[in-house]
Short mmCIF file of C-alpha atoms and ligand atoms in Angstrom, two decimals:
data_model
loop_
_atom_site.label_atom_id
_atom_site.label_comp_id
_atom_site.label_asym_id
_atom_site.label_seq_id
_atom_site.Cartn_x
_atom_site.Cartn_y
_atom_site.Cartn_z
CA MET A 1 -4.06 4.66 122.13
CA ALA A 2 -6.76 3.46 124.17
CA LEU A 3 -9.62 1.08 122.56
CA VAL A 4 -12.78 1.31 124.54
CA THR A 5 -14.79 -1.99 123.27
CA GLN A 6 -18.59 -2.24 123.15
CA PRO A 7 -20.30 -5.29 121.67
CA LEU A 8 -20.63 -4.78 117.74
CA ILE A 9 -23.91 -5.68 116.37
CA SER A 10 -23.47 -6.33 112.77
CA SER A 11 -26.93 -7.56 111.80
CA PRO A 12 -30.61 -6.93 112.74
CA THR A 13 -31.46 -7.92 116.22
CA ILE A 14 -35.09 -8.07 117.84
CA SER A 15 -34.17 -7.83 121.37
CA GLU A 16 -34.98 -4.75 123.42
CA PRO A 17 -31.86 -2.90 125.09
CA ALA A 18 -31.92 -3.31 128.82
CA LYS A 19 -31.34 0.29 129.56
CA ALA A 20 -31.51 3.77 128.07
CA CYS A 21 -28.94 3.97 125.33
CA TRP A 22 -27.96 6.82 122.92
CA HIS A 23 -28.52 6.01 119.33
CA VAL A 24 -26.70 8.27 116.56
CA LEU A 25 -27.82 8.89 113.13
CA GLY A 26 -25.39 10.56 110.80
CA VAL A 27 -22.08 9.33 111.84
CA GLY A 28 -20.22 11.99 109.98
CA SER A 29 -18.18 14.92 111.91
CA LEU A 30 -20.55 16.18 114.39
CA GLY A 31 -22.17 12.74 114.92
CA SER A 32 -19.03 11.17 115.61
CA LEU A 33 -17.97 13.83 117.86
CA TRP A 34 -20.97 13.27 120.08
CA ALA A 35 -20.98 9.36 119.88
CA THR A 36 -17.43 9.25 121.00
CA ARG A 37 -17.81 11.41 123.78
CA LEU A 38 -20.85 9.84 125.11
CA ALA A 39 -19.01 6.39 124.84
CA GLN A 40 -15.99 7.91 126.49
CA ALA A 41 -18.25 8.60 129.50
CA GLY A 42 -19.32 5.16 129.77
CA HIS A 43 -22.78 5.46 128.10
CA GLU A 44 -24.15 2.83 125.53
CA VAL A 45 -23.93 4.27 122.17
CA ARG A 46 -25.23 2.66 118.71
CA LEU A 47 -24.43 4.17 115.43
CA ILE A 48 -27.13 3.94 112.64
CA LEU A 49 -25.42 3.64 109.28
CA ARG A 50 -27.27 4.23 106.17
CA ASP A 51 -27.44 0.67 104.84
CA ALA A 52 -25.74 -2.61 104.68
CA GLU A 53 -22.88 -1.44 102.52
CA ARG A 54 -22.03 1.39 104.91
CA LEU A 55 -22.24 -1.05 107.78
CA SER A 56 -19.56 -3.24 105.96
CA ALA A 57 -17.33 -0.17 105.19
CA TYR A 58 -17.60 0.54 109.05
CA GLN A 59 -16.60 -3.02 110.03
CA ALA A 60 -14.11 -3.31 107.28
CA ALA A 61 -12.45 -0.07 108.79
CA GLY A 62 -11.94 -1.86 112.05
CA GLY A 63 -15.50 -1.23 113.48
CA TYR A 64 -14.56 1.82 115.46
CA LEU A 65 -14.69 5.45 115.45
CA ARG A 66 -11.38 7.46 115.86
CA LEU A 67 -11.67 10.73 117.69
CA GLN A 68 -8.66 13.13 117.61
CA GLN A 69 -8.58 16.06 120.26
CA PRO A 70 -5.68 18.24 119.24
CA GLN A 71 -6.18 20.52 122.21
CA GLN A 72 -5.74 17.51 124.51
CA GLN A 73 -3.07 15.93 122.23
CA SER A 74 -5.17 12.90 122.25
CA CYS A 75 -6.32 10.05 119.72
CA THR A 76 -8.62 7.53 120.73
CA ASP A 77 -10.59 4.70 119.12
CA TYR A 78 -13.98 3.54 120.27
CA ALA A 79 -15.28 0.29 119.25
CA LEU A 80 -19.07 1.20 119.11
CA ALA A 81 -21.99 -0.97 118.12
CA ALA A 82 -23.46 -0.15 114.67
CA GLU A 83 -26.57 -1.28 112.93
CA THR A 84 -28.74 -0.43 110.03
CA PRO A 85 -32.18 1.44 110.04
CA ASP A 86 -34.10 -1.81 109.57
CA THR A 87 -32.90 -3.02 113.03
CA ILE A 88 -35.99 -3.71 115.17
CA THR A 89 -35.09 -2.32 118.72
CA SER A 90 -36.64 0.89 119.97
CA ILE A 91 -34.74 3.99 120.25
CA GLN A 92 -34.98 6.17 123.33
CA ARG A 93 -32.62 8.86 122.60
CA LEU A 94 -31.35 9.77 119.13
CA VAL A 95 -28.84 12.15 118.18
CA VAL A 96 -29.57 13.20 114.61
CA ALA A 97 -26.39 14.84 112.76
CA CYS A 98 -27.26 14.32 109.16
CA LYS A 99 -27.05 17.54 107.06
CA ALA A 100 -30.21 19.52 107.08
CA TYR A 101 -31.36 18.32 103.62
CA ASP A 102 -30.93 14.51 104.67
CA VAL A 103 -32.81 14.66 107.98
CA VAL A 104 -36.45 13.66 107.22
CA SER A 105 -35.42 11.08 104.75
CA ALA A 106 -32.99 9.50 106.92
CA LEU A 107 -35.72 9.60 109.89
CA LYS A 108 -38.38 7.83 107.84
CA PRO A 109 -37.19 4.20 108.24
CA LEU A 110 -36.90 4.53 111.89
CA LEU A 111 -40.42 5.72 112.26
CA SER A 112 -41.58 2.60 113.94
CA ARG A 113 -38.69 2.62 116.37
CA LEU A 114 -39.25 5.98 117.73
CA GLN A 115 -42.30 5.64 119.83
CA GLY A 116 -41.71 7.50 123.18
CA ALA A 117 -38.11 8.52 121.96
CA GLU A 118 -36.47 11.98 122.39
CA VAL A 119 -34.60 13.32 119.33
CA LEU A 120 -31.84 15.82 119.27
CA LEU A 121 -31.45 17.75 116.12
CA LEU A 122 -28.11 19.22 115.38
CA GLN A 123 -28.79 20.71 112.05
CA ASN A 124 -27.47 24.34 111.10
CA GLY A 125 -30.06 26.89 109.79
CA LEU A 126 -33.78 26.62 110.11
CA GLY A 127 -36.47 24.75 108.29
CA SER A 128 -35.34 21.09 108.65
CA GLN A 129 -36.23 21.17 112.45
CA GLN A 130 -39.94 22.03 111.75
CA ALA A 131 -40.07 19.52 109.12
CA VAL A 132 -38.89 16.80 111.58
CA MET A 133 -41.28 18.13 114.16
CA GLU A 134 -44.36 17.92 111.49
CA PHE A 135 -43.06 14.32 110.47
CA LEU A 136 -42.74 13.14 114.20
CA PRO A 137 -45.60 15.17 116.10
CA HIS A 138 -45.61 12.75 118.99
CA THR A 139 -41.73 12.60 119.41
CA ARG A 140 -40.19 15.20 121.71
CA CYS A 141 -37.60 16.99 119.60
CA LEU A 142 -34.76 18.98 121.16
CA LEU A 143 -33.12 21.65 118.88
CA VAL A 144 -29.41 22.23 119.28
CA SER A 145 -27.47 25.01 117.98
CA SER A 146 -23.95 24.21 118.04
CA THR A 147 -20.79 26.27 117.57
CA GLU A 148 -18.41 23.40 118.09
CA GLY A 149 -16.20 22.41 115.19
CA ALA A 150 -15.59 18.86 113.68
CA TYR A 151 -14.20 17.48 110.43
CA ARG A 152 -13.68 14.11 108.98
CA GLN A 153 -9.96 13.35 108.17
CA GLN A 154 -11.21 9.81 106.73
CA PRO A 155 -14.53 7.92 106.95
CA PHE A 156 -15.05 7.19 110.80
CA GLN A 157 -12.22 9.32 111.92
CA VAL A 158 -13.00 12.63 113.29
CA VAL A 159 -10.88 15.77 114.36
CA HIS A 160 -12.40 17.93 117.24
CA ALA A 161 -11.17 20.98 115.70
CA GLY A 162 -13.08 23.81 117.48
CA VAL A 163 -13.98 24.26 121.12
CA GLY A 164 -17.63 25.71 121.05
CA GLN A 165 -20.97 25.62 122.88
CA ASN A 166 -24.23 23.61 122.31
CA TRP A 167 -27.34 25.46 123.11
CA LEU A 168 -30.26 23.00 123.58
CA GLY A 169 -34.03 23.92 123.81
CA ASP A 170 -37.44 22.72 123.12
CA PRO A 171 -39.66 25.27 121.66
CA LEU A 172 -42.72 23.60 122.64
CA ARG A 173 -41.67 22.86 126.23
CA PRO A 174 -38.89 25.61 126.82
CA GLN A 175 -38.94 25.43 130.62
CA GLN A 176 -38.44 21.70 130.87
CA PRO A 177 -35.00 20.45 130.37
CA PRO A 178 -34.67 16.66 130.04
CA GLU A 179 -33.07 14.88 133.04
CA TRP A 180 -30.48 13.30 130.73
CA LEU A 181 -28.57 16.61 130.38
CA LYS A 182 -26.57 15.24 133.04
CA ASP A 183 -25.50 12.42 130.56
CA LEU A 184 -23.97 15.35 128.49
CA ALA A 185 -22.20 16.97 131.56
CA GLN A 186 -20.49 13.50 132.23
CA ALA A 187 -19.53 13.14 128.67
CA ASN A 188 -17.91 16.71 128.53
CA ILE A 189 -20.22 17.59 125.93
CA PRO A 190 -20.51 21.49 126.43
CA HIS A 191 -24.03 22.70 126.70
CA VAL A 192 -26.66 25.24 128.09
CA TRP A 193 -30.24 24.92 128.21
CA ALA A 194 -31.71 27.64 126.11
CA GLU A 195 -35.44 28.60 126.88
CA ASN A 196 -35.00 30.80 123.73
CA ILE A 197 -33.85 28.16 121.30
CA MET A 198 -35.55 29.50 118.16
CA GLY A 199 -33.72 32.92 119.00
CA ARG A 200 -30.47 31.15 119.22
CA LEU A 201 -30.92 29.33 115.98
CA TRP A 202 -32.00 32.43 114.24
CA ARG A 203 -28.96 34.14 115.43
CA LYS A 204 -26.49 31.40 114.11
CA LEU A 205 -28.61 31.49 110.79
CA ALA A 206 -27.78 35.31 110.75
CA ILE A 207 -24.19 34.83 111.20
CA ASN A 208 -23.98 31.94 108.67
CA CYS A 209 -26.04 34.21 106.15
CA ALA A 210 -23.65 37.04 106.64
CA ILE A 211 -20.48 35.03 106.27
CA ASN A 212 -20.77 31.66 104.29
CA PRO A 213 -22.28 32.82 100.75
CA LEU A 214 -19.53 35.53 100.44
CA THR A 215 -16.72 33.14 101.27
CA VAL A 216 -18.18 30.94 98.34
CA LEU A 217 -18.70 33.74 95.89
CA LEU A 218 -15.16 35.48 96.65
CA ARG A 219 -13.68 32.06 96.93
CA CYS A 220 -11.83 33.01 100.26
CA ARG A 221 -11.04 32.22 103.86
CA ASN A 222 -13.31 33.86 106.44
CA GLY A 223 -10.62 36.59 107.41
CA VAL A 224 -10.62 37.99 103.85
CA LEU A 225 -14.16 39.27 104.61
CA LEU A 226 -12.69 41.73 106.95
CA GLU A 227 -11.58 43.74 103.93
CA HIS A 228 -14.93 43.39 102.47
CA GLN A 229 -17.21 44.84 105.20
CA SER A 230 -19.05 47.02 102.79
CA GLN A 231 -20.48 43.77 101.30
CA TRP A 232 -21.55 42.11 104.42
CA GLU A 233 -22.69 45.22 106.54
CA PRO A 234 -25.97 45.87 104.55
CA ILE A 235 -26.64 42.17 104.72
CA CYS A 236 -26.40 42.21 108.56
CA LEU A 237 -28.61 45.19 108.66
CA GLU A 238 -31.36 43.49 106.70
CA LEU A 239 -30.97 40.24 108.56
CA GLN A 240 -31.30 42.18 111.83
CA GLN A 241 -34.66 43.46 110.42
CA LEU A 242 -35.82 39.98 109.61
CA LEU A 243 -34.99 38.64 113.17
CA SER A 244 -37.01 41.31 114.56
CA SER A 245 -39.91 40.86 112.45
CA ALA A 246 -39.61 37.10 112.85
CA GLY A 247 -40.32 37.76 116.57
CA HIS A 248 -36.56 37.66 117.73
CA PRO A 249 -35.82 41.25 118.28
CA GLU A 250 -33.48 39.97 121.32
CA SER A 251 -31.41 38.12 118.97
CA ALA A 252 -31.28 41.08 116.22
CA HIS A 253 -28.91 43.47 117.94
CA ASP A 254 -25.19 44.00 117.40
CA LEU A 255 -24.89 41.58 114.55
CA ILE A 256 -22.09 43.64 112.74
CA PRO A 257 -19.64 43.55 115.59
CA GLU A 258 -20.30 39.93 116.34
CA VAL A 259 -19.70 38.83 112.66
CA GLN A 260 -16.44 41.12 112.82
CA GLN A 261 -15.34 39.24 115.86
CA ILE A 262 -16.12 35.82 114.27
CA LEU A 263 -14.16 36.67 111.09
CA GLN A 264 -11.11 37.64 113.37
CA ALA A 265 -11.30 34.56 115.32
CA THR A 266 -11.76 32.23 112.40
CA GLN A 267 -9.86 34.27 109.74
CA ALA A 268 -7.59 31.19 108.71
CA ASN A 269 -10.58 28.84 108.18
CA TYR A 270 -12.84 28.32 105.41
CA SER A 271 -16.79 28.35 106.06
CA SER A 272 -18.34 25.06 106.13
CA MET A 273 -20.29 26.29 102.95
CA TYR A 274 -17.10 27.00 101.22
CA GLN A 275 -15.84 23.53 102.23
CA ASP A 276 -18.99 21.92 100.89
CA VAL A 277 -18.59 23.64 97.47
CA LYS A 278 -14.91 22.86 97.15
CA GLN A 279 -15.64 19.35 97.89
CA ALA A 280 -18.52 19.37 95.31
CA ARG A 281 -21.04 18.50 98.07
CA PRO A 282 -24.56 20.01 98.36
CA THR A 283 -24.63 22.98 100.42
CA GLU A 284 -27.31 23.91 103.21
CA ILE A 285 -28.38 26.78 101.07
CA THR A 286 -32.11 26.17 101.29
CA TYR A 287 -31.79 26.16 105.27
CA LEU A 288 -29.77 29.42 105.57
CA LEU A 289 -30.49 32.00 102.73
CA GLY A 290 -33.26 30.12 101.45
CA TYR A 291 -35.12 30.03 104.60
CA ALA A 292 -34.32 33.79 105.30
CA CYS A 293 -35.58 34.90 102.04
CA THR A 294 -38.71 32.66 102.17
CA GLU A 295 -39.48 34.15 105.76
CA ALA A 296 -38.72 37.64 104.50
CA GLN A 297 -41.27 37.28 101.89
CA ARG A 298 -43.89 35.69 104.19
CA LEU A 299 -43.39 38.65 106.27
CA GLY A 300 -43.64 41.13 103.61
CA LEU A 301 -40.16 42.54 104.08
CA GLU A 302 -38.22 44.02 101.21
CA LEU A 303 -34.77 42.99 101.92
CA PRO A 304 -32.68 43.59 98.29
CA HIS A 305 -29.36 42.95 99.41
CA LEU A 306 -30.29 39.51 101.06
CA GLN A 307 -32.24 38.53 98.08
CA ARG A 308 -29.41 39.61 95.47
CA LEU A 309 -27.07 37.51 97.74
CA HIS A 310 -29.18 34.49 97.55
CA GLN A 311 -29.49 34.74 93.62
CA GLN A 312 -25.87 35.02 93.22
CA LEU A 313 -25.25 32.13 95.34
CA GLN A 314 -27.91 30.17 93.54
CA GLN A 315 -26.19 30.99 90.26
CA GLU A 316 -22.67 30.21 91.47
CA LEU A 317 -24.03 26.78 92.61
CA SER A 318 -25.66 26.04 89.48
CA ALA A 319 -22.82 26.99 87.51
CA LEU A 320 -20.79 24.40 89.45
CA GLY A 321 -23.33 21.68 88.91
CA LEU A 322 -24.63 21.75 92.48
CA PRO A 323 -28.07 22.03 93.90
CA SER A 324 -29.35 25.33 94.40
CA HIS A 325 -32.51 24.89 96.13
P1 LIG B 401 -21.19 15.26 107.53
O1 LIG B 401 -21.58 15.35 106.27
O2 LIG B 401 -20.03 15.18 108.15
O3 LIG B 401 -22.09 14.00 108.39
C1 LIG B 401 -23.50 13.83 107.95
C2 LIG B 401 -23.51 12.32 107.94
O4 LIG B 401 -24.84 11.94 107.69
C3 LIG B 401 -22.66 11.65 106.92
O5 LIG B 401 -22.06 10.62 107.30
C4 LIG B 401 -23.88 10.90 105.85
O6 LIG B 401 -23.36 9.77 105.23
C5 LIG B 401 -24.92 10.66 107.15
N1 LIG B 401 -26.19 10.45 106.43
C6 LIG B 401 -26.84 11.10 105.37
N2 LIG B 401 -27.97 10.40 105.13
C7 LIG B 401 -28.25 9.48 106.07
C8 LIG B 401 -29.18 8.45 106.06
N3 LIG B 401 -30.31 8.51 105.44
N4 LIG B 401 -28.94 7.43 107.09
C9 LIG B 401 -27.92 7.60 107.73
N5 LIG B 401 -26.94 8.32 107.73
C10 LIG B 401 -26.87 9.42 106.66
O7 LIG B 401 -22.12 16.57 108.53
P2 LIG B 401 -21.61 17.39 109.66
O8 LIG B 401 -20.35 18.28 109.23
O9 LIG B 401 -21.67 16.47 110.75
O10 LIG B 401 -22.94 18.32 109.69
C11 LIG B 401 -24.11 17.67 110.38
C12 LIG B 401 -25.01 18.85 110.86
O11 LIG B 401 -24.41 19.63 111.90
C13 LIG B 401 -25.13 20.14 109.65
O12 LIG B 401 -26.40 20.54 109.55
C14 LIG B 401 -24.19 21.08 110.03
O13 LIG B 401 -24.43 22.24 109.40
C15 LIG B 401 -24.20 21.16 111.32
N6 LIG B 401 -23.01 21.51 112.16
C16 LIG B 401 -21.73 20.90 111.85
C17 LIG B 401 -20.59 21.27 112.57
C18 LIG B 401 -19.42 20.85 112.28
O14 LIG B 401 -18.29 21.20 112.80
N7 LIG B 401 -19.13 19.86 111.33
C19 LIG B 401 -20.62 22.43 113.47
C20 LIG B 401 -21.97 22.82 113.82
C21 LIG B 401 -23.19 22.57 113.02
O1 LIG B 402 -20.29 28.38 111.51
C1 LIG B 402 -19.64 28.76 110.59
C2 LIG B 402 -19.31 27.81 109.34
O2 LIG B 402 -18.64 27.91 108.71
O3 LIG B 402 -20.64 27.35 109.10
C3 LIG B 402 -18.72 30.19 110.82
C4 LIG B 402 -19.25 30.79 111.88
C5 LIG B 402 -19.03 30.99 109.55
C6 LIG B 402 -17.28 29.86 111.08
O4 LIG B 402 -16.69 29.44 109.76
#
């Protein structure tokens, strides 16, 4: 097992980093996947952990992230620098990989460090990205729609479970890809510049709305939904209507065959929302069905199947003692 060593910063420092470095906020599944691959390619990477307690836990666990890549039968440890949000160094490039409901509160303590920074937002769904862009009006925010799959085996140990794609884009400057995309290429992080990133995010939201809530309500793996097409087909039709009315007709077509194909390809998997519920963690409902239903209302659309699904999911989450808004 290789060990890549980088200096470990364990306490706040006031020195400026000499060259562009990648900070990663949200060192869970996806954040660890990005951090380790950037480090693998020789980039300077610094992890921003929630607080001193989490930093101590990282150090006590050895002060490294472990990346398992089953496709390559490899397992590699990366001793990455870590710090708390109150560190005083400025941030140039920030990968934000918290859950959608945590993003703004996680960014708040970093505000003074983000002047001139570029921020990559990896969240599923919609709504959190707009909240960050309002919170950071002078910071360039790049939105990412990811179909990669990663899960944590233990704290600071991540498994790269699913090969996928990352679409990156900037809704305010759609034709200006940043020069550092080459860093991602060097790091073998699959990526495509998407001029229509909002369309991509809407499409992924629609797929997640068609699949994830039903897997929670039926308590099943994705593949079981193939036997319940009559339940998700009308939802797909309403989602197509929503995407078109929301200004993304190009992302609205052929949702039913795509959902069917994803259910087949991931039939043995549990959806991310199912896994959150199973582990009694909050879900991203507000940024998926919640966002879809709010937008439908704003646009004056009657989407009864989608609204009923939202209500049923809210009831189920409340019954389980989980947040439903
Ligand atoms: P995760 O729960 O594994 O990781 C989130 C991390 O953020 C946790 O380590 C948590 O401690 C940290 N965090 C929360 N608040 C923080 C704060 N204030 N300061 C510092 N750290 C904080 O989540 P994940 O699975 O990596 O998902 C992240 C986002 O990526 C979600 O929106 C998810 O939908 C999306 N996504 C995940 C995958 C995947 O395969 N895991 C794939 C595509 C999209
Ligand atoms: O993205 C997913 C998720 O679980 O969040 C799908 C596509 C539904 C695969 O499980």
